[in-house]
Amino acid sequence: QPQIILLKEGTDTSQGKPQLVSNINACQSIVDAVRTTLGPRGMDKLIVDSKGKATISNDGATIMKLLDIVHPAAKTLVDIAKSQDAEVGDGTTSVVLLAGEFLKQLKPFVEEGVHPRIIIKAVRKALNLCVAQINELAFKIEKHDNEKHRALLEKCAATALNSKLIHQQKDFFSKMVVDSVTTLDALLPLNMIGIKKVTGGALEDSMLVEGVAFKKTFAYAGFEMQPKSYDNVKIALLNIELELKAERDNAEVRVDNVAEYQKVVDAEWQILYDKLAKIHQSGAQVVLSKLPIGDVATQYFADRDMFCAGRVTEEDLKRTQKACGGAVMTTVQDISDKVLGTCAHFEERQIGSERFNLFQGCPNAKTCTIILRGGAEQFLEETERSLHDAIMIVRRTIRNDSVVAGGGAIEMELSKMLRNHSRTIAGKEQLLIGAMAKALEVIPRQLCDNAGFDATNILNKLRQKHAQGCQWYGVDIMKEHIADNFEAFVWEPSVIKINALTAACEATCMILSVDETIKSPKSGGGDAPQPPMGRGMGRPF
């Protein structure tokens, strides 16, 4: 019987149990890449991309994005890290670790021939039990007591910063993060917190501006004559070019004498001066424009004690509008008090080697700017990533008002619950849920390993404590022992844990349900050997 060819030649197909095991192994090697970044004593990774840009990071999602992963099954892990980052902000390493550990514990069952569907059913069941348990255990926050609520938010921010590069300054930054999030309006939009980085100075020189701050934009001569600070100022936000335009290359104006030409030139200048006069009459003292403001305009404003900045980025302009009110105008015809923004104090200030325009005391200040200082650029970037995590956490905690203890405490409690539950069921599910229970211990175990403790010893103590009913006991990194992490204020919003477990279980189910990979050959024969470079149609050798 002749061989039937279904797929294009060179298609790589692999199926069945070996394929499933190989997918699980691929995921394991990804987990090993981020395993050591978990927790306060986690290590950082240095990733150099193809262009030679080096990034040093401790943030699981950042590392996963920068690793250029081609294995199709392992990409699932990158996706869950990204989704955790977008949804909650923190816990990106935990999510990858959990998914990897679930697969690792379930691998022996796959090898023994348990059908993947049975395993998936057990994983789903375990997930539902865990989520129900977290909701039951989670500690609800009293929102009406402002001081308590604020203290709690600071604790959550500090826990998020604990494992980051800036954990020495976590008290300083957690206050700053809570301040910045509490200035926002009820929707807590992330893009209303601007983070500006200025190299130089110490970390403690970082500051929070309640309002908008941005770098001094490109400016022309005459700029230095403008006043650099105002009180109770009116701000005009424009999207207008205030300079003479160069003619289009292909435009043509035919004039037959000099007077005509002069009229054309005068008309151009007149248009510009009319615009400037209108802006001046509106009573605005600070003019911000998204488009360039030329040297004539700069000098004109300087003569009239007005301040201007051109080429302000759209993001900064939007934030200024949000904070100071007003509207971004595209014409000067109708500038009235209705469309002008106001703020109590405007100044231009030197921060490090940069000059910043600061708008403070804004009437609708629903935006703020964090100005970060620090030595190296790499360091500032990592600080920004760390603060992003902390800001996300505080936002989540304000929205979902329940917390659980971190440091592996909640995982140990869930592990105990699953183990006890598995003993009450007969059949294969008992073993599978038992395996899930064992897998949950990876978080406290990894925390111990990363800090160089004896993990087996500490986990035994933890199991004993949880069996006695001390549900908040977790790893205490500082004392190399176990402690009640709820009292030690290692708190995390319960939504992180629920999200992490759900994402990890979904990824596990997805990888377990794949039993065949079909890879089409690259189109155009990317792998086919290229003919050697010839000499073209020139003389033969």
Coordinates of C-alpha atoms in Angstrom, one line a residue:
Q1 CA 0.0 0.0 0.0
P2 CA 1.5 3.3 -1.0
Q3 CA 2.3 5.8 1.8
I4 CA -0.4 8.5 2.2
I5 CA 1.0 12.0 2.7
L6 CA -1.4 14.3 4.5
L7 CA 0.8 17.1 5.6
K8 CA 3.4 19.1 3.8
E9 CA 6.8 17.6 3.7
G10 CA 9.0 18.6 6.6
T11 CA 6.0 19.0 9.0
D12 CA 7.1 18.1 12.5
T13 CA 4.4 16.0 14.3
S14 CA 4.8 14.5 17.6
Q15 CA 1.9 13.1 19.6
G16 CA 0.7 11.0 22.5
K17 CA 2.2 10.7 26.0
P18 CA 5.9 11.4 25.1
Q19 CA 4.7 14.8 23.6
L20 CA 2.8 15.7 26.8
V21 CA 5.8 14.8 29.0
S22 CA 8.1 16.8 26.7
N23 CA 5.8 19.8 27.1
I24 CA 5.9 19.5 30.8
N25 CA 9.7 19.3 30.7
A26 CA 9.8 22.5 28.6
C27 CA 7.7 24.3 31.2
Q28 CA 10.0 23.1 33.9
S29 CA 13.0 24.7 32.4
I30 CA 11.2 28.0 32.1
V31 CA 10.2 27.8 35.8
D32 CA 13.9 27.3 36.6
A33 CA 14.7 30.6 34.9
V34 CA 12.5 32.6 37.4
R35 CA 12.5 30.3 40.4
T36 CA 15.2 32.1 42.3
T37 CA 13.7 35.5 42.0
L38 CA 10.9 34.8 44.5
G39 CA 10.7 36.5 47.8
P40 CA 12.8 39.0 49.9
R41 CA 16.0 37.1 49.3
G42 CA 15.4 36.4 45.6
M43 CA 18.2 36.9 43.1
D44 CA 17.9 39.2 40.1
K45 CA 18.3 38.2 36.5
L46 CA 20.4 40.0 33.9
I47 CA 19.0 39.7 30.4
V48 CA 20.7 41.0 27.3
D49 CA 18.6 41.2 24.2
S50 CA 19.7 40.9 20.6
K51 CA 20.5 44.6 20.4
G52 CA 22.8 44.3 23.4
K53 CA 20.5 46.3 25.9
A54 CA 20.9 44.8 29.3
T55 CA 18.0 44.7 31.8
I56 CA 18.4 43.7 35.4
S57 CA 15.1 42.7 36.9
N58 CA 13.5 40.8 39.7
D59 CA 10.0 41.1 38.3
G60 CA 8.7 37.8 37.0
A61 CA 6.6 39.3 34.1
T62 CA 9.5 41.4 32.9
I63 CA 11.8 38.5 32.8
M64 CA 9.3 36.3 31.0
K65 CA 8.7 39.0 28.4
L66 CA 12.4 39.4 27.7
L67 CA 13.1 35.7 27.4
D68 CA 12.5 35.0 23.8
I69 CA 10.6 31.7 24.2
V70 CA 9.8 29.7 21.1
H71 CA 8.4 26.5 22.6
P72 CA 4.7 26.6 22.0
A73 CA 3.6 25.0 25.3
A74 CA 6.0 27.0 27.3
K75 CA 4.5 30.2 25.9
T76 CA 1.5 29.6 28.0
L77 CA 3.5 30.3 31.1
V78 CA 4.6 33.7 29.6
D79 CA 0.9 34.5 29.0
I80 CA -0.1 33.8 32.5
A81 CA 2.7 35.9 33.9
K82 CA 1.6 38.8 31.6
S83 CA -2.0 38.4 32.6
Q84 CA -1.1 38.4 36.3
D85 CA 0.9 41.6 35.7
A86 CA -1.9 43.3 33.9
E87 CA -4.6 42.2 36.3
V88 CA -3.0 42.5 39.7
G89 CA 0.6 43.7 39.2
D90 CA 2.4 41.5 41.6
G91 CA 2.7 37.8 42.1
T92 CA 4.0 37.2 38.6
T93 CA 6.8 34.8 39.8
S94 CA 4.4 32.9 42.0
V95 CA 2.1 32.2 39.2
V96 CA 4.8 30.7 37.0
L97 CA 6.2 28.7 39.9
L98 CA 2.8 27.3 40.8
A99 CA 1.9 26.3 37.3
G100 CA 5.3 24.6 36.9
E101 CA 5.0 22.8 40.2
F102 CA 1.5 21.5 39.5
L103 CA 2.8 20.0 36.2
K104 CA 5.8 18.5 38.0
Q105 CA 3.7 16.8 40.6
L106 CA 1.2 15.5 38.0
K107 CA 3.8 14.3 35.6
P108 CA 4.2 10.8 37.3
F109 CA 0.5 10.2 36.9
V110 CA 0.7 11.1 33.2
E111 CA 3.6 8.7 32.8
E112 CA 1.7 5.9 34.5
G113 CA -1.1 6.3 32.0
V114 CA -3.8 8.2 33.9
H115 CA -6.0 9.9 31.3
P116 CA -5.3 13.7 31.1
R117 CA -9.0 14.5 31.4
I118 CA -9.2 12.8 34.8
I119 CA -6.3 14.9 36.0
I120 CA -7.8 18.1 34.6
K121 CA -11.1 17.3 36.4
A122 CA -9.1 16.9 39.7
V123 CA -7.2 20.1 39.1
R124 CA -10.4 22.1 38.6
K125 CA -11.9 20.6 41.7
A126 CA -8.9 21.5 43.8
L127 CA -9.0 25.0 42.4
N128 CA -12.6 25.5 43.4
L129 CA -11.8 24.2 46.9
C130 CA -8.8 26.6 47.2
V131 CA -10.8 29.7 46.1
A132 CA -13.6 28.9 48.4
Q133 CA -11.1 28.5 51.3
I134 CA -9.3 31.8 50.5
N135 CA -12.6 33.7 50.5
E136 CA -13.4 32.1 53.8
L137 CA -10.0 32.9 55.4
A138 CA -9.5 36.4 54.0
F139 CA -9.6 39.2 56.5
K140 CA -12.0 42.0 55.6
I141 CA -10.8 45.5 56.0
E142 CA -12.7 48.2 57.8
K143 CA -12.9 51.0 55.2
H144 CA -14.6 53.7 57.3
D145 CA -11.6 54.0 59.7
N146 CA -9.2 56.0 57.6
E147 CA -6.1 55.6 59.7
K148 CA -6.4 51.8 59.9
H149 CA -7.2 51.6 56.2
R150 CA -4.2 53.7 55.4
A151 CA -1.9 51.6 57.6
L152 CA -3.2 48.5 55.9
L153 CA -2.5 49.9 52.5
E154 CA 1.1 50.8 53.5
K155 CA 1.6 47.2 54.8
C156 CA 0.4 45.8 51.5
A157 CA 2.7 48.1 49.6
A158 CA 5.6 47.2 51.9
T159 CA 5.0 43.5 51.3
A160 CA 5.1 44.0 47.6
L161 CA 8.4 46.0 47.8
N162 CA 9.9 43.5 50.2
S163 CA 11.2 41.3 47.4
K164 CA 12.4 44.2 45.2
L165 CA 15.7 45.9 44.7
I166 CA 14.6 48.9 46.9
H167 CA 13.5 46.9 50.0
Q168 CA 15.8 48.9 52.2
Q169 CA 13.7 52.0 51.5
K170 CA 10.4 50.2 51.6
D171 CA 8.9 52.4 54.4
F172 CA 9.8 55.5 52.5
F173 CA 8.4 54.3 49.2
S174 CA 5.3 52.5 50.6
K175 CA 4.1 55.9 52.1
M176 CA 4.8 57.5 48.7
V177 CA 2.9 54.9 46.8
V178 CA -0.1 55.1 49.1
D179 CA -0.1 58.9 48.9
S180 CA 0.0 58.7 45.1
V181 CA -2.8 56.2 44.8
T182 CA -5.1 58.0 47.3
T183 CA -4.9 61.3 45.3
L184 CA -6.5 59.6 42.3
D185 CA -10.3 59.6 41.7
A186 CA -12.6 56.6 42.3
L187 CA -11.6 54.8 39.1
L188 CA -7.9 54.8 40.1
P189 CA -6.6 55.2 36.5
L190 CA -3.0 54.1 36.4
N191 CA -1.9 56.6 33.7
M192 CA -2.7 59.5 36.0
I193 CA 0.4 58.6 38.1
G194 CA 3.4 59.8 36.2
I195 CA 6.8 58.4 37.0
K196 CA 9.7 60.5 35.9
K197 CA 13.3 59.3 36.3
V198 CA 16.2 61.7 37.0
T199 CA 19.6 60.1 37.4
G200 CA 21.8 61.4 40.2
G201 CA 21.1 61.9 43.9
A202 CA 20.0 59.4 46.4
L203 CA 16.9 57.3 46.4
E204 CA 15.6 59.2 49.4
D205 CA 15.7 62.4 47.3
S206 CA 12.7 61.0 45.3
M207 CA 9.6 63.0 45.8
L208 CA 5.9 63.0 45.1
V209 CA 4.4 66.1 43.4
E210 CA 0.7 66.4 44.0
G211 CA -0.1 67.6 40.6
V212 CA 1.9 67.4 37.3
A213 CA 5.6 67.6 36.8
F214 CA 7.4 67.2 33.5
K215 CA 10.9 67.9 32.1
K216 CA 11.5 71.3 30.6
T217 CA 10.8 71.0 26.9
F218 CA 13.0 72.2 24.1
A219 CA 13.0 76.0 24.2
Y220 CA 14.3 78.9 22.1
A221 CA 16.2 82.0 22.9
G222 CA 14.2 84.4 25.0
F223 CA 13.2 81.6 27.3
E224 CA 15.5 82.6 30.1
M225 CA 13.8 86.0 30.3
Q226 CA 10.4 84.4 31.2
P227 CA 9.4 84.3 34.9
K228 CA 9.9 80.9 36.4
S229 CA 7.3 80.9 39.1
Y230 CA 3.7 82.1 39.4
D231 CA 0.9 82.0 42.0
N232 CA -2.7 81.4 41.0
V233 CA -1.9 81.1 37.4
K234 CA -4.1 80.6 34.3
I235 CA -2.9 77.9 31.9
A236 CA -3.6 77.8 28.2
L237 CA -3.3 74.3 26.8
L238 CA -2.9 74.4 23.0
N239 CA -2.4 72.2 20.0
I240 CA -1.2 75.0 17.8
E241 CA 2.1 75.6 16.1
L242 CA 3.3 79.1 17.0
E243 CA 6.1 79.6 14.5
L244 CA 6.6 80.5 11.0
K245 CA 6.2 77.6 8.7
A246 CA 8.7 76.7 6.0
E247 CA 7.1 76.7 2.6
R248 CA 6.1 73.4 1.1
D249 CA 8.8 72.4 -1.4
N250 CA 6.4 72.2 -4.3
A251 CA 4.3 75.2 -3.5
E252 CA 4.6 78.1 -5.9
V253 CA 3.5 81.7 -5.5
R254 CA 4.3 83.9 -8.4
V255 CA 4.8 87.6 -7.7
D256 CA 6.0 90.2 -10.2
N257 CA 7.4 92.8 -7.8
V258 CA 8.9 93.2 -4.4
A259 CA 5.9 94.9 -2.8
E260 CA 3.7 91.9 -3.6
Y261 CA 6.3 89.6 -2.0
Q262 CA 6.5 91.8 1.0
K263 CA 2.7 91.6 1.4
V264 CA 2.9 87.8 1.5
V265 CA 5.6 87.9 4.1
D266 CA 3.8 90.5 6.2
A267 CA 0.6 88.4 6.0
E268 CA 2.4 85.5 7.5
W269 CA 3.9 87.5 10.3
Q270 CA 0.5 89.1 10.9
I271 CA -1.2 85.8 11.3
L272 CA 1.4 84.7 13.9
Y273 CA 1.2 88.1 15.8
D274 CA -2.6 87.9 15.8
K275 CA -2.5 84.4 17.3
L276 CA 0.0 85.6 20.0
A277 CA -2.1 88.7 20.8
K278 CA -5.2 86.6 21.2
I279 CA -3.4 84.3 23.6
H280 CA -2.1 87.3 25.6
Q281 CA -5.5 88.9 25.8
S282 CA -7.0 85.7 27.2
G283 CA -5.1 86.4 30.4
A284 CA -3.2 83.1 30.4
Q285 CA 0.2 83.3 32.0
V286 CA 1.5 79.8 31.2
V287 CA 1.1 78.5 27.6
L288 CA 1.7 74.8 27.0
S289 CA 1.5 73.5 23.4
K290 CA 1.8 70.1 22.0
L291 CA 3.4 71.5 18.8
P292 CA 6.6 73.6 18.7
I293 CA 6.6 77.3 19.9
G294 CA 9.1 79.2 17.8
D295 CA 11.6 81.8 18.8
V296 CA 9.5 84.8 17.8
A297 CA 6.7 83.6 20.0
T298 CA 9.0 82.8 22.9
Q299 CA 10.4 86.3 22.9
Y300 CA 6.9 87.8 22.6
F301 CA 5.8 85.9 25.7
A302 CA 8.9 86.8 27.6
D303 CA 8.3 90.5 26.9
R304 CA 4.8 90.1 28.4
D305 CA 5.9 88.1 31.5
M306 CA 4.4 84.9 30.2
F307 CA 5.8 81.4 30.4
C308 CA 5.6 79.0 27.5
A309 CA 6.6 75.4 26.7
G310 CA 6.3 73.8 23.3
R311 CA 6.5 70.1 22.3
V312 CA 4.9 68.9 25.5
T313 CA 4.2 65.2 25.2
E314 CA 0.6 64.2 24.8
E315 CA 0.6 62.2 28.1
D316 CA 1.9 65.2 30.1
L317 CA -0.6 67.6 28.4
K318 CA -3.5 65.2 29.2
R319 CA -2.4 64.9 32.8
T320 CA -2.1 68.7 33.1
Q321 CA -5.6 69.1 31.7
K322 CA -6.9 66.5 34.2
A323 CA -5.3 68.2 37.1
C324 CA -5.8 71.9 36.3
G325 CA -9.0 71.8 34.3
G326 CA -9.4 73.6 31.0
A327 CA -9.4 72.1 27.5
V328 CA -6.8 71.6 24.8
M329 CA -7.6 74.2 22.1
T330 CA -6.8 73.9 18.5
T331 CA -7.6 77.4 17.6
V332 CA -6.9 80.8 19.3
Q333 CA -10.2 82.4 18.3
D334 CA -12.2 81.5 21.3
I335 CA -9.9 81.3 24.3
S336 CA -12.0 82.3 27.4
D337 CA -11.7 81.5 31.1
K338 CA -13.8 78.4 30.6
V339 CA -11.1 76.7 28.6
L340 CA -8.2 77.9 30.7
G341 CA -6.8 75.6 33.4
T342 CA -5.7 77.0 36.8
C343 CA -3.3 76.0 39.6
A344 CA -2.2 77.6 42.9
H345 CA 1.5 77.5 42.1
F346 CA 3.6 76.9 39.1
E347 CA 7.4 76.9 39.1
E348 CA 10.3 75.7 37.1
R349 CA 12.8 73.9 39.4
Q350 CA 16.2 72.3 39.0
I351 CA 16.1 68.6 39.9
G352 CA 19.4 66.9 39.5
S353 CA 20.7 67.8 36.0
E354 CA 17.2 68.4 34.6
R355 CA 14.8 71.2 34.9
F356 CA 11.2 70.4 35.8
N357 CA 8.0 72.3 35.4
L358 CA 5.9 71.7 38.4
F359 CA 2.2 72.5 38.7
Q360 CA 1.1 72.3 42.3
G361 CA -2.2 72.9 44.1
C362 CA -4.3 72.0 41.2
P363 CA -8.1 72.3 41.7
N364 CA -9.0 68.9 40.3
A365 CA -5.7 67.2 41.4
K366 CA -6.6 63.7 40.5
T367 CA -3.1 63.1 39.3
C368 CA 0.3 63.1 40.8
T369 CA 3.9 62.6 39.6
I370 CA 6.6 60.6 41.3
I371 CA 10.1 61.9 40.6
L372 CA 12.6 59.1 41.1
R373 CA 16.2 59.8 41.9
G374 CA 19.0 57.3 42.0
G375 CA 22.5 56.5 40.7
A376 CA 22.4 54.2 37.7
E377 CA 19.9 54.1 34.9
Q378 CA 19.4 50.4 35.3
F379 CA 18.7 50.9 39.0
L380 CA 16.0 53.6 38.2
E381 CA 14.3 51.3 35.7
E382 CA 14.1 48.5 38.2
T383 CA 12.8 51.0 40.9
E384 CA 10.1 52.1 38.5
R385 CA 9.1 48.4 37.8
S386 CA 9.0 47.8 41.6
L387 CA 6.9 50.8 42.2
H388 CA 4.5 49.8 39.5
D389 CA 3.9 46.5 41.3
A390 CA 3.3 48.3 44.6
I391 CA 1.0 50.8 43.0
M392 CA -1.0 48.0 41.4
I393 CA -1.3 46.2 44.8
V394 CA -2.5 49.3 46.6
R395 CA -5.1 49.9 43.8
R396 CA -6.3 46.3 44.1
T397 CA -6.5 46.5 47.9
I398 CA -8.6 49.6 47.8
R399 CA -11.0 47.9 45.3
N400 CA -11.1 44.4 46.9
D401 CA -11.1 44.9 50.6
S402 CA -9.8 41.6 51.8
V403 CA -6.2 40.5 52.6
V404 CA -4.4 37.3 53.5
A405 CA -1.0 36.6 55.1
G406 CA 1.9 36.3 52.6
G407 CA 5.2 34.5 53.1
G408 CA 3.8 31.1 52.2
A409 CA 1.3 31.1 55.0
I410 CA -1.8 30.9 52.8
E411 CA -0.3 28.3 50.5
M412 CA 0.5 26.0 53.5
E413 CA -3.1 26.4 54.8
L414 CA -4.5 25.5 51.4
S415 CA -2.1 22.6 51.1
K416 CA -3.3 21.3 54.5
M417 CA -7.0 21.7 53.5
L418 CA -6.5 19.9 50.2
R419 CA -4.6 17.1 51.9
N420 CA -7.4 16.6 54.5
H421 CA -10.0 16.7 51.8
S422 CA -8.2 14.2 49.6
R423 CA -8.5 11.6 52.4
T424 CA -12.2 11.8 52.2
I425 CA -12.5 10.8 48.6
A426 CA -12.0 7.4 47.0
G427 CA -10.4 6.6 43.6
K428 CA -7.8 8.3 41.6
E429 CA -8.8 11.8 42.6
Q430 CA -7.5 11.2 46.0
L431 CA -3.9 10.9 44.7
L432 CA -4.3 13.7 42.3
I433 CA -5.6 16.2 44.9
G434 CA -2.9 15.0 47.2
A435 CA -0.4 15.9 44.5
M436 CA -1.9 19.4 44.1
A437 CA -1.6 19.8 47.9
K438 CA 2.1 18.9 47.7
A439 CA 2.6 21.3 44.8
L440 CA 1.3 24.3 46.8
E441 CA 4.2 23.9 49.2
V442 CA 6.5 25.1 46.5
I443 CA 6.1 28.8 47.5
P444 CA 7.3 28.5 51.1
R445 CA 9.9 26.0 50.0
Q446 CA 11.3 28.3 47.4
L447 CA 11.3 31.2 49.9
C448 CA 13.5 29.1 52.1
D449 CA 15.8 27.9 49.3
N450 CA 16.3 31.5 48.0
A451 CA 17.3 32.7 51.5
G452 CA 19.6 29.7 52.0
F453 CA 17.6 28.0 54.8
D454 CA 17.0 24.3 55.3
A455 CA 13.6 24.1 53.5
T456 CA 12.7 20.6 54.7
N457 CA 13.2 21.5 58.3
I458 CA 11.1 24.7 58.1
L459 CA 8.3 23.1 56.1
N460 CA 8.0 20.3 58.7
K461 CA 7.6 23.0 61.4
L462 CA 5.0 24.8 59.3
R463 CA 3.0 21.6 58.6
Q464 CA 2.9 20.9 62.3
K465 CA 1.8 24.5 63.1
H466 CA -1.0 24.4 60.4
A467 CA -2.1 21.0 61.6
Q468 CA -2.6 22.5 65.1
G469 CA -4.7 25.2 63.6
C470 CA -2.3 28.2 63.4
Q471 CA -3.5 29.2 60.0
W472 CA -1.3 32.2 59.4
Y473 CA 2.1 30.7 60.1
G474 CA 4.6 31.2 57.3
V475 CA 8.3 31.6 56.7
D476 CA 10.1 34.4 58.6
I477 CA 13.0 35.3 56.5
M478 CA 14.6 37.7 59.0
K479 CA 14.9 35.1 61.8
E480 CA 15.3 32.0 59.7
H481 CA 12.3 30.5 61.4
I482 CA 8.5 30.5 61.2
A483 CA 6.2 33.2 62.4
D484 CA 2.7 34.3 62.4
N485 CA 2.8 36.4 59.3
F486 CA -0.5 38.1 59.9
E487 CA 0.9 39.7 63.1
A488 CA 4.2 40.4 61.3
F489 CA 2.2 42.4 58.8
V490 CA 3.2 40.5 55.7
W491 CA -0.1 41.1 54.0
E492 CA -1.3 40.6 50.4
P493 CA -4.6 41.3 48.8
S494 CA -6.5 38.0 48.6
V495 CA -7.3 38.8 44.9
I496 CA -3.6 38.2 44.1
K497 CA -3.7 34.7 45.4
I498 CA -7.0 33.8 43.8
N499 CA -5.8 35.2 40.5
A500 CA -2.5 33.4 40.7
L501 CA -4.1 30.0 41.5
T502 CA -6.8 30.4 38.9
A503 CA -4.2 31.3 36.2
A504 CA -1.8 28.6 37.2
C505 CA -4.6 25.9 37.2
E506 CA -5.9 27.1 33.8
A507 CA -2.4 26.9 32.3
T508 CA -1.9 23.4 33.8
C509 CA -5.2 22.2 32.3
M510 CA -4.3 23.7 29.0
I511 CA -0.9 22.1 28.8
L512 CA -2.3 18.7 30.0
S513 CA -5.0 18.8 27.4
V514 CA -2.6 19.0 24.5
D515 CA -1.4 15.7 23.2
E516 CA -0.1 16.6 19.8
T517 CA 2.0 19.4 18.2
I518 CA 2.0 19.9 14.5
K519 CA 4.6 22.3 13.3
S520 CA 4.4 23.5 9.7
P521 CA 7.7 23.9 7.9
K522 CA 8.7 27.5 7.5
S523 CA 7.2 28.9 4.4
G524 CA 9.7 29.7 1.6
G525 CA 12.0 27.0 2.9
G526 CA 13.6 29.1 5.6
D527 CA 15.6 26.1 6.6
A528 CA 16.5 25.0 3.1
P529 CA 20.1 25.4 2.3
Q530 CA 20.6 28.7 0.4
P531 CA 22.6 28.4 -2.9
P532 CA 26.1 29.9 -2.4
M533 CA 26.5 33.6 -3.3
G534 CA 27.5 33.7 -6.9
R535 CA 29.3 36.5 -8.7
G536 CA 26.2 37.5 -10.7
M537 CA 26.5 37.9 -14.4
G538 CA 30.1 39.3 -14.3
R539 CA 33.2 37.6 -15.6
P540 CA 33.6 34.0 -14.7
F541 CA 36.4 33.3 -12.2

